[in-house]
Amino acid sequence: LVGEDVLCIPTAGIVASTLMFAVSQLRTMARLGRSASIISLTALGVVVAQCLYFSNHHPAGIIDSAQEHVPNDDGGNENMNLLRQFSAMGSIGFAVGSQKLFLNIRHEFAERSKAPQSLAVALTGFGSLYVFIALAAGKNPPSFLFDAVPAHTVHRRLAGFFLWVHVVVSYAINSQAICASMDRIFFYQWQPVRHWPDHRRWMLLTGIMAATAFFVANAIPFLPGP
């Protein structure tokens, strides 16, 4: 709620990493699914609703950051459009890549024989939601839909907060998957932590992952466009 123009990136990263680390202490997909995932989906629904509203009702106020450095050379427009189409397809592929977590989710199924059916339902719903948002965003939405929310407004700050809540849970889900796999494969055999209680070993492992994520996120500089 402070605003992206006030809170610097490293400070925001420290706050985010700390709170993400706290949520990651929910050590199973079942615990995340019963509580945190419902909160995450609700927060995401609020953000999407705001984006769709402003995309349709305030198109004149939208500033598309991706358009700021588009060359005016008419000869390059066709190539630029093609690159944008491939970029959009790549973004969708990245977004739906969450099925990589399904093996970890299936590991906790009470009836694993129902896994294919669950996956089919999830991907169908996921894809249908994408199509709905693309159609509901209007004729000229920004390339980054969040930019439809006017900058420096209460709406933008609320949308940013709810989006951050969603990202926190998404991080926790991904962290649970990779940390659980690492713990089962090798971490529990590491001599210094072999006799530690499970919760203490998990806290150390998720702490290492949170610190690594913070370092990687801040090691890549945010450079201005040409």
mmCIF file of C-alpha atoms in Angstrom:
data_model
loop_
_atom_site.group_PDB
_atom_site.id
_atom_site.type_symbol
_atom_site.label_atom_id
_atom_site.label_comp_id
_atom_site.label_asym_id
_atom_site.label_seq_id
_atom_site.Cartn_x
_atom_site.Cartn_y
_atom_site.Cartn_z
ATOM 1 C CA LEU A 1 0.000 0.000 0.000
ATOM 2 C CA VAL A 2 3.046 2.284 0.136
ATOM 3 C CA GLY A 3 3.333 2.539 -3.651
ATOM 4 C CA GLU A 4 5.975 1.424 -6.129
ATOM 5 C CA ASP A 5 7.339 4.977 -6.403
ATOM 6 C CA VAL A 6 8.172 5.113 -2.667
ATOM 7 C CA LEU A 7 9.424 1.647 -1.715
ATOM 8 C CA CYS A 8 12.756 0.802 -3.343
ATOM 9 C CA ILE A 9 13.264 -2.571 -4.998
ATOM 10 C CA PRO A 10 15.830 -4.074 -2.525
ATOM 11 C CA THR A 11 13.734 -3.043 0.474
ATOM 12 C CA ALA A 12 10.592 -4.443 -1.104
ATOM 13 C CA GLY A 13 12.507 -7.623 -1.887
ATOM 14 C CA ILE A 14 13.595 -8.063 1.731
ATOM 15 C CA VAL A 15 10.032 -7.583 2.992
ATOM 16 C CA ALA A 16 8.632 -9.929 0.331
ATOM 17 C CA SER A 17 11.267 -12.622 0.911
ATOM 18 C CA THR A 18 10.696 -12.553 4.671
ATOM 19 C CA LEU A 19 6.935 -12.935 4.392
ATOM 20 C CA MET A 20 7.223 -15.532 1.635
ATOM 21 C CA PHE A 21 9.564 -17.490 3.893
ATOM 22 C CA ALA A 22 6.914 -17.364 6.634
ATOM 23 C CA VAL A 23 4.171 -18.685 4.319
ATOM 24 C CA SER A 24 6.543 -21.427 3.119
ATOM 25 C CA GLN A 25 6.426 -22.958 6.601
ATOM 26 C CA LEU A 26 3.150 -24.587 5.525
ATOM 27 C CA ARG A 27 5.032 -27.731 4.638
ATOM 28 C CA THR A 28 2.502 -29.660 2.549
ATOM 29 C CA MET A 29 0.431 -28.986 -0.546
ATOM 30 C CA ALA A 30 -2.626 -30.012 1.463
ATOM 31 C CA ARG A 31 -2.082 -27.226 4.001
ATOM 32 C CA LEU A 32 -1.461 -24.705 1.261
ATOM 33 C CA GLY A 33 -4.553 -25.844 -0.621
ATOM 34 C CA ARG A 34 -6.893 -25.614 2.358
ATOM 35 C CA SER A 35 -5.961 -22.100 3.357
ATOM 36 C CA ALA A 36 -3.390 -20.121 1.432
ATOM 37 C CA SER A 37 -4.511 -21.132 -2.061
ATOM 38 C CA ILE A 38 -8.071 -19.917 -1.435
ATOM 39 C CA ILE A 39 -6.715 -16.555 -0.271
ATOM 40 C CA SER A 40 -4.426 -16.408 -3.309
ATOM 41 C CA LEU A 41 -7.202 -17.114 -5.814
ATOM 42 C CA THR A 42 -9.475 -14.559 -4.153
ATOM 43 C CA ALA A 43 -6.751 -11.914 -4.312
ATOM 44 C CA LEU A 44 -6.050 -12.730 -7.959
ATOM 45 C CA GLY A 45 -9.759 -12.462 -8.754
ATOM 46 C CA VAL A 46 -9.836 -8.960 -7.252
ATOM 47 C CA VAL A 47 -6.828 -7.901 -9.351
ATOM 48 C CA VAL A 48 -8.242 -9.349 -12.582
ATOM 49 C CA ALA A 49 -11.605 -7.684 -11.967
ATOM 50 C CA GLN A 50 -9.901 -4.304 -11.508
ATOM 51 C CA CYS A 51 -7.766 -4.756 -14.614
ATOM 52 C CA LEU A 52 -10.735 -5.737 -16.778
ATOM 53 C CA TYR A 53 -12.822 -2.842 -15.482
ATOM 54 C CA PHE A 54 -10.214 -0.179 -16.182
ATOM 55 C CA SER A 55 -9.232 -1.775 -19.486
ATOM 56 C CA ASN A 56 -12.796 -1.303 -20.710
ATOM 57 C CA HIS A 57 -13.804 1.935 -18.989
ATOM 58 C CA HIS A 58 -10.623 4.026 -18.946
ATOM 59 C CA PRO A 59 -8.637 3.083 -22.068
ATOM 60 C CA ALA A 60 -7.434 6.654 -22.580
ATOM 61 C CA GLY A 61 -5.576 6.606 -19.277
ATOM 62 C CA ILE A 62 -3.661 3.457 -19.997
ATOM 63 C CA ILE A 63 0.073 3.865 -20.412
ATOM 64 C CA ASP A 64 1.536 0.814 -22.038
ATOM 65 C CA SER A 65 5.186 0.691 -21.024
ATOM 66 C CA ALA A 66 5.911 -1.766 -23.833
ATOM 67 C CA GLN A 67 4.852 0.900 -26.371
ATOM 68 C CA GLU A 68 7.236 3.597 -25.182
ATOM 69 C CA HIS A 69 10.213 2.406 -27.203
ATOM 70 C CA VAL A 70 8.503 1.001 -30.263
ATOM 71 C CA PRO A 71 10.353 2.173 -33.382
ATOM 72 C CA ASN A 72 8.456 4.275 -35.901
ATOM 73 C CA ASP A 73 10.041 2.519 -38.849
ATOM 74 C CA ASP A 74 7.149 1.168 -40.895
ATOM 75 C CA GLY A 75 9.363 -1.497 -42.415
ATOM 76 C CA GLY A 76 9.947 -3.061 -39.032
ATOM 77 C CA ASN A 77 6.314 -3.152 -37.920
ATOM 78 C CA GLU A 78 5.643 -6.571 -39.406
ATOM 79 C CA ASN A 79 8.674 -8.114 -37.719
ATOM 80 C CA MET A 80 7.803 -6.356 -34.449
ATOM 81 C CA ASN A 81 4.251 -7.703 -34.518
ATOM 82 C CA LEU A 82 5.531 -11.196 -35.171
ATOM 83 C CA LEU A 83 7.944 -10.960 -32.263
ATOM 84 C CA ARG A 84 5.153 -9.747 -29.997
ATOM 85 C CA GLN A 85 2.976 -12.675 -30.997
ATOM 86 C CA PHE A 86 5.743 -15.138 -30.161
ATOM 87 C CA SER A 87 6.411 -13.264 -26.913
ATOM 88 C CA ALA A 88 2.728 -13.535 -25.968
ATOM 89 C CA MET A 89 2.729 -17.260 -26.733
ATOM 90 C CA GLY A 90 5.860 -17.696 -24.647
ATOM 91 C CA SER A 91 4.261 -15.835 -21.745
ATOM 92 C CA ILE A 92 1.235 -18.122 -21.876
ATOM 93 C CA GLY A 93 3.514 -21.157 -21.964
ATOM 94 C CA PHE A 94 5.373 -19.872 -18.921
ATOM 95 C CA ALA A 95 2.128 -19.149 -17.061
ATOM 96 C CA VAL A 96 0.644 -22.591 -17.673
ATOM 97 C CA GLY A 97 3.937 -24.204 -16.707
ATOM 98 C CA SER A 98 2.509 -24.700 -13.236
ATOM 99 C CA GLN A 99 1.655 -28.266 -14.256
ATOM 100 C CA LYS A 100 5.276 -28.993 -13.343
ATOM 101 C CA LEU A 101 4.018 -29.028 -9.748
ATOM 102 C CA PHE A 102 1.472 -31.723 -10.430
ATOM 103 C CA LEU A 103 3.768 -34.626 -9.593
ATOM 104 C CA ASN A 104 4.333 -33.115 -6.160
ATOM 105 C CA ILE A 105 0.590 -32.602 -5.744
ATOM 106 C CA ARG A 106 -0.107 -36.174 -6.847
ATOM 107 C CA HIS A 107 2.360 -37.407 -4.231
ATOM 108 C CA GLU A 108 -0.101 -36.219 -1.556
ATOM 109 C CA PHE A 109 -3.265 -37.553 -3.234
ATOM 110 C CA ALA A 110 -5.337 -39.937 -1.160
ATOM 111 C CA GLU A 111 -6.360 -41.655 -4.424
ATOM 112 C CA ARG A 112 -3.600 -41.234 -6.994
ATOM 113 C CA SER A 113 -5.630 -43.020 -9.669
ATOM 114 C CA LYS A 114 -7.727 -39.840 -9.982
ATOM 115 C CA ALA A 115 -4.703 -37.744 -10.926
ATOM 116 C CA PRO A 116 -5.328 -37.716 -14.744
ATOM 117 C CA GLN A 117 -8.921 -36.627 -14.243
ATOM 118 C CA SER A 118 -7.875 -33.860 -11.845
ATOM 119 C CA LEU A 119 -5.218 -32.621 -14.261
ATOM 120 C CA ALA A 120 -7.675 -32.536 -17.168
ATOM 121 C CA VAL A 121 -10.231 -30.549 -15.164
ATOM 122 C CA ALA A 122 -7.593 -28.113 -13.905
ATOM 123 C CA LEU A 123 -6.070 -27.405 -17.326
ATOM 124 C CA THR A 124 -9.484 -27.060 -18.960
ATOM 125 C CA GLY A 125 -10.573 -24.539 -16.350
ATOM 126 C CA PHE A 126 -7.239 -22.744 -16.530
ATOM 127 C CA GLY A 127 -7.347 -22.449 -20.320
ATOM 128 C CA SER A 128 -10.983 -21.342 -20.324
ATOM 129 C CA LEU A 129 -10.158 -18.588 -17.843
ATOM 130 C CA TYR A 130 -7.357 -17.338 -20.093
ATOM 131 C CA VAL A 131 -9.707 -17.187 -23.075
ATOM 132 C CA PHE A 132 -12.346 -15.350 -21.020
ATOM 133 C CA ILE A 133 -9.866 -12.716 -19.822
ATOM 134 C CA ALA A 134 -8.514 -12.189 -23.358
ATOM 135 C CA LEU A 135 -12.041 -11.605 -24.662
ATOM 136 C CA ALA A 136 -13.159 -9.472 -21.718
ATOM 137 C CA ALA A 137 -10.108 -7.177 -21.787
ATOM 138 C CA GLY A 138 -11.525 -5.131 -24.655
ATOM 139 C CA LYS A 139 -10.242 -4.229 -28.094
ATOM 140 C CA ASN A 140 -7.046 -2.468 -27.075
ATOM 141 C CA PRO A 141 -5.742 -3.756 -23.725
ATOM 142 C CA PRO A 142 -2.154 -3.045 -22.626
ATOM 143 C CA SER A 143 0.405 -5.780 -23.187
ATOM 144 C CA PHE A 144 0.760 -6.027 -19.406
ATOM 145 C CA LEU A 145 -2.843 -6.079 -18.207
ATOM 146 C CA PHE A 146 -1.942 -4.623 -14.816
ATOM 147 C CA ASP A 147 -1.043 -1.367 -16.603
ATOM 148 C CA ALA A 148 -4.758 -0.873 -17.236
ATOM 149 C CA VAL A 149 -5.089 0.249 -13.599
ATOM 150 C CA PRO A 150 -4.267 3.990 -13.455
ATOM 151 C CA ALA A 151 -0.912 4.753 -11.866
ATOM 152 C CA HIS A 152 -0.576 6.709 -8.597
ATOM 153 C CA THR A 153 -4.122 5.899 -7.480
ATOM 154 C CA VAL A 154 -5.656 4.008 -4.585
ATOM 155 C CA HIS A 155 -6.896 1.426 -7.089
ATOM 156 C CA ARG A 156 -3.337 0.780 -8.268
ATOM 157 C CA ARG A 157 -2.044 0.360 -4.736
ATOM 158 C CA LEU A 158 -4.839 -2.019 -3.777
ATOM 159 C CA ALA A 159 -4.320 -4.016 -6.964
ATOM 160 C CA GLY A 160 -0.593 -4.146 -6.247
ATOM 161 C CA PHE A 161 -1.210 -5.381 -2.723
ATOM 162 C CA PHE A 162 -3.600 -8.137 -3.814
ATOM 163 C CA LEU A 163 -1.254 -9.147 -6.625
ATOM 164 C CA TRP A 164 1.562 -9.384 -4.099
ATOM 165 C CA VAL A 165 -0.603 -11.650 -1.897
ATOM 166 C CA HIS A 166 -1.115 -13.917 -4.888
ATOM 167 C CA VAL A 167 2.617 -13.972 -5.672
ATOM 168 C CA VAL A 168 3.456 -14.821 -2.046
ATOM 169 C CA VAL A 169 1.303 -17.943 -2.177
ATOM 170 C CA SER A 170 2.582 -18.860 -5.649
ATOM 171 C CA TYR A 171 6.128 -18.650 -4.323
ATOM 172 C CA ALA A 172 5.206 -20.787 -1.325
ATOM 173 C CA ILE A 173 3.676 -23.466 -3.580
ATOM 174 C CA ASN A 174 6.738 -23.569 -5.834
ATOM 175 C CA SER A 175 9.037 -23.472 -2.823
ATOM 176 C CA GLN A 176 7.163 -26.358 -1.205
ATOM 177 C CA ALA A 177 7.552 -28.455 -4.344
ATOM 178 C CA ILE A 178 11.280 -27.930 -4.845
ATOM 179 C CA CYS A 179 12.157 -28.021 -1.132
ATOM 180 C CA ALA A 180 10.174 -31.220 -0.557
ATOM 181 C CA SER A 181 11.959 -32.873 -3.478
ATOM 182 C CA MET A 182 15.374 -31.670 -2.314
ATOM 183 C CA ASP A 183 14.689 -32.864 1.230
ATOM 184 C CA ARG A 184 13.617 -36.322 0.076
ATOM 185 C CA ILE A 185 16.549 -36.734 -2.319
ATOM 186 C CA PHE A 186 19.552 -35.494 -0.378
ATOM 187 C CA PHE A 187 19.052 -32.755 2.234
ATOM 188 C CA TYR A 188 17.845 -35.018 5.048
ATOM 189 C CA GLN A 189 21.069 -37.061 4.641
ATOM 190 C CA TRP A 190 23.337 -34.042 5.070
ATOM 191 C CA GLN A 191 25.386 -34.736 8.184
ATOM 192 C CA PRO A 192 24.914 -31.390 10.006
ATOM 193 C CA VAL A 193 21.096 -31.634 9.835
ATOM 194 C CA ARG A 194 20.577 -35.409 9.816
ATOM 195 C CA HIS A 195 19.311 -35.538 13.402
ATOM 196 C CA TRP A 196 17.365 -32.278 13.337
ATOM 197 C CA PRO A 197 13.569 -32.302 13.781
ATOM 198 C CA ASP A 198 11.679 -32.111 10.498
ATOM 199 C CA HIS A 199 10.341 -28.599 11.080
ATOM 200 C CA ARG A 200 13.785 -27.243 11.905
ATOM 201 C CA ARG A 201 15.364 -28.820 8.825
ATOM 202 C CA TRP A 202 12.511 -27.483 6.686
ATOM 203 C CA MET A 203 12.999 -23.982 8.096
ATOM 204 C CA LEU A 204 16.675 -24.031 7.150
ATOM 205 C CA LEU A 205 15.995 -25.346 3.639
ATOM 206 C CA THR A 206 13.254 -22.809 2.895
ATOM 207 C CA GLY A 207 15.434 -20.062 4.346
ATOM 208 C CA ILE A 208 18.224 -20.979 1.929
ATOM 209 C CA MET A 209 15.738 -20.913 -0.953
ATOM 210 C CA ALA A 210 14.322 -17.520 0.104
ATOM 211 C CA ALA A 211 17.804 -15.995 0.366
ATOM 212 C CA THR A 212 18.776 -17.456 -3.011
ATOM 213 C CA ALA A 213 15.618 -16.088 -4.626
ATOM 214 C CA PHE A 214 16.324 -12.623 -3.183
ATOM 215 C CA PHE A 215 19.909 -12.692 -4.453
ATOM 216 C CA VAL A 216 18.957 -13.813 -7.969
ATOM 217 C CA ALA A 217 16.142 -11.260 -8.203
ATOM 218 C CA ASN A 218 18.462 -8.391 -7.261
ATOM 219 C CA ALA A 219 21.536 -9.593 -9.162
ATOM 220 C CA ILE A 220 19.870 -8.727 -12.491
ATOM 221 C CA PRO A 221 19.767 -4.925 -12.895
ATOM 222 C CA PHE A 222 16.674 -3.109 -14.109
ATOM 223 C CA LEU A 223 18.030 -1.175 -17.084
ATOM 224 C CA PRO A 224 16.171 1.648 -18.836
ATOM 225 C CA GLY A 225 15.047 1.141 -22.408
ATOM 226 C CA PRO A 226 17.060 2.488 -25.374
#
